[in-house]
């Protein structure tokens, strides 16, 4: 247990240093040396925990946002989960915009796709349990890809928006689309078998 706590604390130190470095430099210019110098650790420690700087950024986003969103009952609390995600984007706008500016919209979206896939898959599986249906794995993959692209794209687009009213409208619209059409898609695809 002590090792796990130490590992988590070390990762959090590296994450905090990455954020600090992103206040001064673009992501593409930040080196492992910059990060370990900032937090007083060594390169060996960095590489024990992470492959490279993008791996640390991915862990940071997963730890601070994606894993929290996964704890919501996404079928019933999707709007709250989306509000959390948008609030996280706003509160960490410098870090996220730095990543956006360094790697671009498409790469940031691709970067987040894996995590969004698991979020959408959990919603699909909740619908299957609720409706007592089984969807073909290939159909589930298509459904997840479709909704992942849409949700990830909309959230990435919110990065450049500064309008709270637009944020709320986007949250309500995404939630409505997912709640109504995703359930219908899962039910319809389960009948295709």
PDB file of C-alpha atoms in Angstrom:
ATOM      1  CA  UNK A   1       0.000   0.000   0.000  1.00  0.00           C
ATOM      2  CA  UNK A   2       2.820   2.422   0.873  1.00  0.00           C
ATOM      3  CA  UNK A   3       4.428   1.858  -2.548  1.00  0.00           C
ATOM      4  CA  UNK A   4       1.116   2.632  -4.306  1.00  0.00           C
ATOM      5  CA  UNK A   5       0.735   5.882  -2.366  1.00  0.00           C
ATOM      6  CA  UNK A   6       4.334   6.854  -3.129  1.00  0.00           C
ATOM      7  CA  UNK A   7       3.833   6.031  -6.820  1.00  0.00           C
ATOM      8  CA  UNK A   8       0.642   8.097  -6.975  1.00  0.00           C
ATOM      9  CA  UNK A   9       2.299  11.027  -5.196  1.00  0.00           C
ATOM     10  CA  UNK A  10       5.265  10.882  -7.588  1.00  0.00           C
ATOM     11  CA  UNK A  11       2.941  10.859 -10.591  1.00  0.00           C
ATOM     12  CA  UNK A  12       1.030  13.819  -9.156  1.00  0.00           C
ATOM     13  CA  UNK A  13       4.304  15.726  -8.673  1.00  0.00           C
ATOM     14  CA  UNK A  14       5.265  15.082 -12.292  1.00  0.00           C
ATOM     15  CA  UNK A  15       1.767  16.092 -13.417  1.00  0.00           C
ATOM     16  CA  UNK A  16       1.915  19.353 -11.450  1.00  0.00           C
ATOM     17  CA  UNK A  17       5.294  20.097 -12.983  1.00  0.00           C
ATOM     18  CA  UNK A  18       3.953  19.435 -16.472  1.00  0.00           C
ATOM     19  CA  UNK A  19       1.149  21.923 -15.831  1.00  0.00           C
ATOM     20  CA  UNK A  20       3.643  24.449 -14.486  1.00  0.00           C
ATOM     21  CA  UNK A  21       5.876  24.005 -17.546  1.00  0.00           C
ATOM     22  CA  UNK A  22       2.860  24.414 -19.839  1.00  0.00           C
ATOM     23  CA  UNK A  23       2.394  27.911 -18.412  1.00  0.00           C
ATOM     24  CA  UNK A  24       5.771  28.856 -19.891  1.00  0.00           C
ATOM     25  CA  UNK A  25       6.142  26.699 -23.026  1.00  0.00           C
ATOM     26  CA  UNK A  26       4.085  24.927 -25.623  1.00  0.00           C
ATOM     27  CA  UNK A  27       3.656  21.201 -25.067  1.00  0.00           C
ATOM     28  CA  UNK A  28       5.845  20.339 -28.045  1.00  0.00           C
ATOM     29  CA  UNK A  29       8.760  22.264 -26.506  1.00  0.00           C
ATOM     30  CA  UNK A  30       8.533  20.720 -23.024  1.00  0.00           C
ATOM     31  CA  UNK A  31      11.156  18.083 -22.332  1.00  0.00           C
ATOM     32  CA  UNK A  32      11.438  15.439 -19.653  1.00  0.00           C
ATOM     33  CA  UNK A  33      14.373  17.432 -18.285  1.00  0.00           C
ATOM     34  CA  UNK A  34      12.121  20.506 -17.906  1.00  0.00           C
ATOM     35  CA  UNK A  35       9.592  18.487 -15.927  1.00  0.00           C
ATOM     36  CA  UNK A  36      12.027  16.693 -13.605  1.00  0.00           C
ATOM     37  CA  UNK A  37      13.993  19.876 -12.982  1.00  0.00           C
ATOM     38  CA  UNK A  38      10.790  21.667 -12.026  1.00  0.00           C
ATOM     39  CA  UNK A  39       9.793  19.049  -9.444  1.00  0.00           C
ATOM     40  CA  UNK A  40      13.254  17.992  -8.263  1.00  0.00           C
ATOM     41  CA  UNK A  41      13.093  14.392  -9.450  1.00  0.00           C
ATOM     42  CA  UNK A  42      15.367  12.594 -11.882  1.00  0.00           C
ATOM     43  CA  UNK A  43      14.852  11.306 -15.411  1.00  0.00           C
ATOM     44  CA  UNK A  44      14.959   7.684 -14.261  1.00  0.00           C
ATOM     45  CA  UNK A  45      11.994   8.345 -11.973  1.00  0.00           C
ATOM     46  CA  UNK A  46      10.076   9.952 -14.827  1.00  0.00           C
ATOM     47  CA  UNK A  47      10.695   7.007 -17.156  1.00  0.00           C
ATOM     48  CA  UNK A  48       9.800   4.515 -14.422  1.00  0.00           C
ATOM     49  CA  UNK A  49       6.260   5.965 -14.481  1.00  0.00           C
ATOM     50  CA  UNK A  50       5.775   7.353 -18.008  1.00  0.00           C
ATOM     51  CA  UNK A  51       7.000   6.670 -21.539  1.00  0.00           C
ATOM     52  CA  UNK A  52       7.155  10.318 -22.587  1.00  0.00           C
ATOM     53  CA  UNK A  53       5.581  13.749 -22.049  1.00  0.00           C
ATOM     54  CA  UNK A  54       2.355  12.926 -23.969  1.00  0.00           C
ATOM     55  CA  UNK A  55       1.941   9.828 -21.790  1.00  0.00           C
ATOM     56  CA  UNK A  56       2.149  12.070 -18.696  1.00  0.00           C
ATOM     57  CA  UNK A  57      -0.408  14.464 -20.210  1.00  0.00           C
ATOM     58  CA  UNK A  58      -2.759  11.553 -20.939  1.00  0.00           C
ATOM     59  CA  UNK A  59      -2.400  10.281 -17.367  1.00  0.00           C
ATOM     60  CA  UNK A  60      -3.080  13.784 -16.040  1.00  0.00           C
ATOM     61  CA  UNK A  61      -6.272  14.130 -18.070  1.00  0.00           C
ATOM     62  CA  UNK A  62      -7.396  10.632 -17.124  1.00  0.00           C
ATOM     63  CA  UNK A  63      -6.676  11.129 -13.432  1.00  0.00           C
ATOM     64  CA  UNK A  64      -8.266  14.548 -13.132  1.00  0.00           C
ATOM     65  CA  UNK A  65     -11.189  14.306 -15.513  1.00  0.00           C
ATOM     66  CA  UNK A  66     -11.900  11.066 -17.359  1.00  0.00           C
ATOM     67  CA  UNK A  67     -11.821   8.787 -14.306  1.00  0.00           C
ATOM     68  CA  UNK A  68     -14.125  11.203 -12.460  1.00  0.00           C
ATOM     69  CA  UNK A  69     -16.605  11.238 -15.361  1.00  0.00           C
ATOM     70  CA  UNK A  70     -16.621   7.418 -15.372  1.00  0.00           C
ATOM     71  CA  UNK A  71     -17.855   7.461 -11.763  1.00  0.00           C
ATOM     72  CA  UNK A  72     -21.131   9.116 -12.788  1.00  0.00           C
ATOM     73  CA  UNK A  73     -24.172   6.998 -13.612  1.00  0.00           C
ATOM     74  CA  UNK A  74     -23.872   8.151 -17.204  1.00  0.00           C
ATOM     75  CA  UNK A  75     -27.276   6.954 -18.305  1.00  0.00           C
ATOM     76  CA  UNK A  76     -28.987   9.053 -15.626  1.00  0.00           C
ATOM     77  CA  UNK A  77     -26.413  11.748 -14.858  1.00  0.00           C
ATOM     78  CA  UNK A  78     -24.978  12.551 -18.277  1.00  0.00           C
ATOM     79  CA  UNK A  79     -25.673  16.290 -18.009  1.00  0.00           C
ATOM     80  CA  UNK A  80     -23.897  16.462 -14.651  1.00  0.00           C
ATOM     81  CA  UNK A  81     -20.943  14.520 -16.068  1.00  0.00           C
ATOM     82  CA  UNK A  82     -20.766  16.870 -19.064  1.00  0.00           C
ATOM     83  CA  UNK A  83     -20.959  19.906 -16.756  1.00  0.00           C
ATOM     84  CA  UNK A  84     -18.052  18.500 -14.773  1.00  0.00           C
ATOM     85  CA  UNK A  85     -16.073  17.978 -18.005  1.00  0.00           C
ATOM     86  CA  UNK A  86     -16.772  21.527 -19.203  1.00  0.00           C
ATOM     87  CA  UNK A  87     -15.914  22.957 -15.769  1.00  0.00           C
ATOM     88  CA  UNK A  88     -12.641  20.983 -15.869  1.00  0.00           C
ATOM     89  CA  UNK A  89     -11.916  22.358 -19.338  1.00  0.00           C
ATOM     90  CA  UNK A  90     -12.545  25.912 -18.105  1.00  0.00           C
ATOM     91  CA  UNK A  91     -10.525  25.527 -14.906  1.00  0.00           C
ATOM     92  CA  UNK A  92      -7.608  23.985 -16.799  1.00  0.00           C
ATOM     93  CA  UNK A  93      -7.993  25.977 -19.980  1.00  0.00           C
ATOM     94  CA  UNK A  94      -4.341  27.004 -20.134  1.00  0.00           C
ATOM     95  CA  UNK A  95      -3.116  23.403 -20.007  1.00  0.00           C
ATOM     96  CA  UNK A  96      -5.748  22.100 -22.414  1.00  0.00           C
ATOM     97  CA  UNK A  97      -5.337  24.986 -24.865  1.00  0.00           C
ATOM     98  CA  UNK A  98      -1.572  24.489 -24.725  1.00  0.00           C
ATOM     99  CA  UNK A  99      -2.102  20.850 -25.690  1.00  0.00           C
ATOM    100  CA  UNK A 100      -4.635  21.889 -28.354  1.00  0.00           C
ATOM    101  CA  UNK A 101      -2.231  24.460 -29.827  1.00  0.00           C
ATOM    102  CA  UNK A 102       0.715  22.043 -29.777  1.00  0.00           C
ATOM    103  CA  UNK A 103      -0.891  18.909 -31.156  1.00  0.00           C
ATOM    104  CA  UNK A 104      -3.951  20.305 -32.950  1.00  0.00           C
ATOM    105  CA  UNK A 105      -7.663  19.590 -32.787  1.00  0.00           C
ATOM    106  CA  UNK A 106      -7.621  16.225 -34.557  1.00  0.00           C
ATOM    107  CA  UNK A 107      -4.733  14.865 -32.514  1.00  0.00           C
ATOM    108  CA  UNK A 108      -6.308  16.034 -29.229  1.00  0.00           C
ATOM    109  CA  UNK A 109      -9.567  14.385 -30.249  1.00  0.00           C
ATOM    110  CA  UNK A 110      -7.734  11.168 -31.160  1.00  0.00           C
ATOM    111  CA  UNK A 111      -5.852  11.442 -27.860  1.00  0.00           C
ATOM    112  CA  UNK A 112      -9.174  11.486 -25.969  1.00  0.00           C
ATOM    113  CA  UNK A 113     -10.996   8.941 -28.142  1.00  0.00           C
ATOM    114  CA  UNK A 114      -9.904   5.862 -26.197  1.00  0.00           C
ATOM    115  CA  UNK A 115     -11.290   7.257 -22.955  1.00  0.00           C
ATOM    116  CA  UNK A 116     -14.498   8.448 -24.601  1.00  0.00           C
ATOM    117  CA  UNK A 117     -14.887   4.980 -26.154  1.00  0.00           C
ATOM    118  CA  UNK A 118     -15.004   3.386 -22.723  1.00  0.00           C
ATOM    119  CA  UNK A 119     -17.446   6.034 -21.460  1.00  0.00           C
ATOM    120  CA  UNK A 120     -19.823   5.507 -24.392  1.00  0.00           C
ATOM    121  CA  UNK A 121     -19.450   1.723 -24.116  1.00  0.00           C
ATOM    122  CA  UNK A 122     -20.501   1.896 -20.463  1.00  0.00           C
ATOM    123  CA  UNK A 123     -23.637   3.824 -21.471  1.00  0.00           C
ATOM    124  CA  UNK A 124     -24.408   1.252 -24.193  1.00  0.00           C
ATOM    125  CA  UNK A 125     -24.002  -1.593 -21.696  1.00  0.00           C
ATOM    126  CA  UNK A 126     -26.277   0.191 -19.196  1.00  0.00           C
ATOM    127  CA  UNK A 127     -28.927   0.518 -21.914  1.00  0.00           C
ATOM    128  CA  UNK A 128     -28.584  -3.175 -22.769  1.00  0.00           C
ATOM    129  CA  UNK A 129     -29.120  -4.132 -19.115  1.00  0.00           C
ATOM    130  CA  UNK A 130     -32.002  -1.698 -18.675  1.00  0.00           C
ATOM    131  CA  UNK A 131     -33.784  -2.863 -21.846  1.00  0.00           C
ATOM    132  CA  UNK A 132     -32.710  -6.503 -21.461  1.00  0.00           C
ATOM    133  CA  UNK A 133     -31.273  -6.643 -24.985  1.00  0.00           C
ATOM    134  CA  UNK A 134     -28.011  -7.876 -26.477  1.00  0.00           C
ATOM    135  CA  UNK A 135     -26.319  -5.981 -29.292  1.00  0.00           C
ATOM    136  CA  UNK A 136     -23.917  -7.648 -31.694  1.00  0.00           C
ATOM    137  CA  UNK A 137     -20.305  -6.709 -30.779  1.00  0.00           C
ATOM    138  CA  UNK A 138     -19.662  -5.261 -34.258  1.00  0.00           C
ATOM    139  CA  UNK A 139     -22.786  -3.099 -34.019  1.00  0.00           C
ATOM    140  CA  UNK A 140     -21.751  -1.969 -30.517  1.00  0.00           C
ATOM    141  CA  UNK A 141     -18.366  -0.937 -31.878  1.00  0.00           C
ATOM    142  CA  UNK A 142     -19.981   1.096 -34.671  1.00  0.00           C
ATOM    143  CA  UNK A 143     -22.369   2.774 -32.211  1.00  0.00           C
ATOM    144  CA  UNK A 144     -19.517   3.585 -29.821  1.00  0.00           C
ATOM    145  CA  UNK A 145     -17.312   4.981 -32.587  1.00  0.00           C
ATOM    146  CA  UNK A 146     -20.144   7.157 -33.875  1.00  0.00           C
ATOM    147  CA  UNK A 147     -21.067   8.665 -30.505  1.00  0.00           C
ATOM    148  CA  UNK A 148     -17.455   8.932 -29.347  1.00  0.00           C
ATOM    149  CA  UNK A 149     -16.561  11.019 -32.386  1.00  0.00           C
ATOM    150  CA  UNK A 150     -19.501  13.322 -31.787  1.00  0.00           C
ATOM    151  CA  UNK A 151     -19.024  13.803 -28.045  1.00  0.00           C
ATOM    152  CA  UNK A 152     -15.252  14.183 -28.221  1.00  0.00           C
ATOM    153  CA  UNK A 153     -15.542  16.596 -31.150  1.00  0.00           C
ATOM    154  CA  UNK A 154     -18.098  18.780 -29.380  1.00  0.00           C
ATOM    155  CA  UNK A 155     -16.077  18.927 -26.161  1.00  0.00           C
ATOM    156  CA  UNK A 156     -12.875  19.759 -28.044  1.00  0.00           C
ATOM    157  CA  UNK A 157     -14.755  22.519 -29.902  1.00  0.00           C
ATOM    158  CA  UNK A 158     -15.797  23.993 -26.542  1.00  0.00           C
ATOM    159  CA  UNK A 159     -12.114  24.697 -25.863  1.00  0.00           C
ATOM    160  CA  UNK A 160     -12.197  27.701 -28.130  1.00  0.00           C
ATOM    161  CA  UNK A 161     -15.590  28.923 -26.903  1.00  0.00           C
ATOM    162  CA  UNK A 162     -15.746  31.374 -24.011  1.00  0.00           C
ATOM    163  CA  UNK A 163     -19.519  31.634 -23.775  1.00  0.00           C
ATOM    164  CA  UNK A 164     -21.081  30.070 -20.654  1.00  0.00           C
ATOM    165  CA  UNK A 165     -24.564  30.192 -22.205  1.00  0.00           C
ATOM    166  CA  UNK A 166     -23.261  28.308 -25.248  1.00  0.00           C
ATOM    167  CA  UNK A 167     -21.583  25.772 -22.946  1.00  0.00           C
ATOM    168  CA  UNK A 168     -24.898  25.072 -21.218  1.00  0.00           C
ATOM    169  CA  UNK A 169     -26.741  24.832 -24.539  1.00  0.00           C
ATOM    170  CA  UNK A 170     -24.114  22.365 -25.820  1.00  0.00           C
ATOM    171  CA  UNK A 171     -24.343  20.283 -22.637  1.00  0.00           C
ATOM    172  CA  UNK A 172     -28.130  20.052 -22.834  1.00  0.00           C
ATOM    173  CA  UNK A 173     -28.073  19.263 -26.549  1.00  0.00           C
ATOM    174  CA  UNK A 174     -25.377  16.556 -26.275  1.00  0.00           C
ATOM    175  CA  UNK A 175     -27.207  15.004 -23.344  1.00  0.00           C
ATOM    176  CA  UNK A 176     -30.541  15.043 -25.182  1.00  0.00           C
ATOM    177  CA  UNK A 177     -29.067  13.504 -28.325  1.00  0.00           C
ATOM    178  CA  UNK A 178     -27.291  10.775 -26.374  1.00  0.00           C
ATOM    179  CA  UNK A 179     -30.255   9.974 -24.114  1.00  0.00           C
ATOM    180  CA  UNK A 180     -32.752   9.708 -26.954  1.00  0.00           C
ATOM    181  CA  UNK A 181     -30.913   8.478 -30.000  1.00  0.00           C
ATOM    182  CA  UNK A 182     -28.305   6.246 -28.342  1.00  0.00           C
ATOM    183  CA  UNK A 183     -30.968   4.210 -26.573  1.00  0.00           C
ATOM    184  CA  UNK A 184     -32.955   3.901 -29.800  1.00  0.00           C
ATOM    185  CA  UNK A 185     -29.808   2.877 -31.705  1.00  0.00           C
ATOM    186  CA  UNK A 186     -28.914   0.166 -29.186  1.00  0.00           C
ATOM    187  CA  UNK A 187     -32.444  -1.247 -29.146  1.00  0.00           C
ATOM    188  CA  UNK A 188     -32.731  -1.153 -32.957  1.00  0.00           C
ATOM    189  CA  UNK A 189     -29.316  -2.743 -33.500  1.00  0.00           C
ATOM    190  CA  UNK A 190     -30.108  -5.506 -31.012  1.00  0.00           C
ATOM    191  CA  UNK A 191     -33.018  -6.495 -33.293  1.00  0.00           C
ATOM    192  CA  UNK A 192     -30.768  -6.711 -36.373  1.00  0.00           C
ATOM    193  CA  UNK A 193     -29.142  -9.963 -35.285  1.00  0.00           C
TER     194      UNK A 193
END
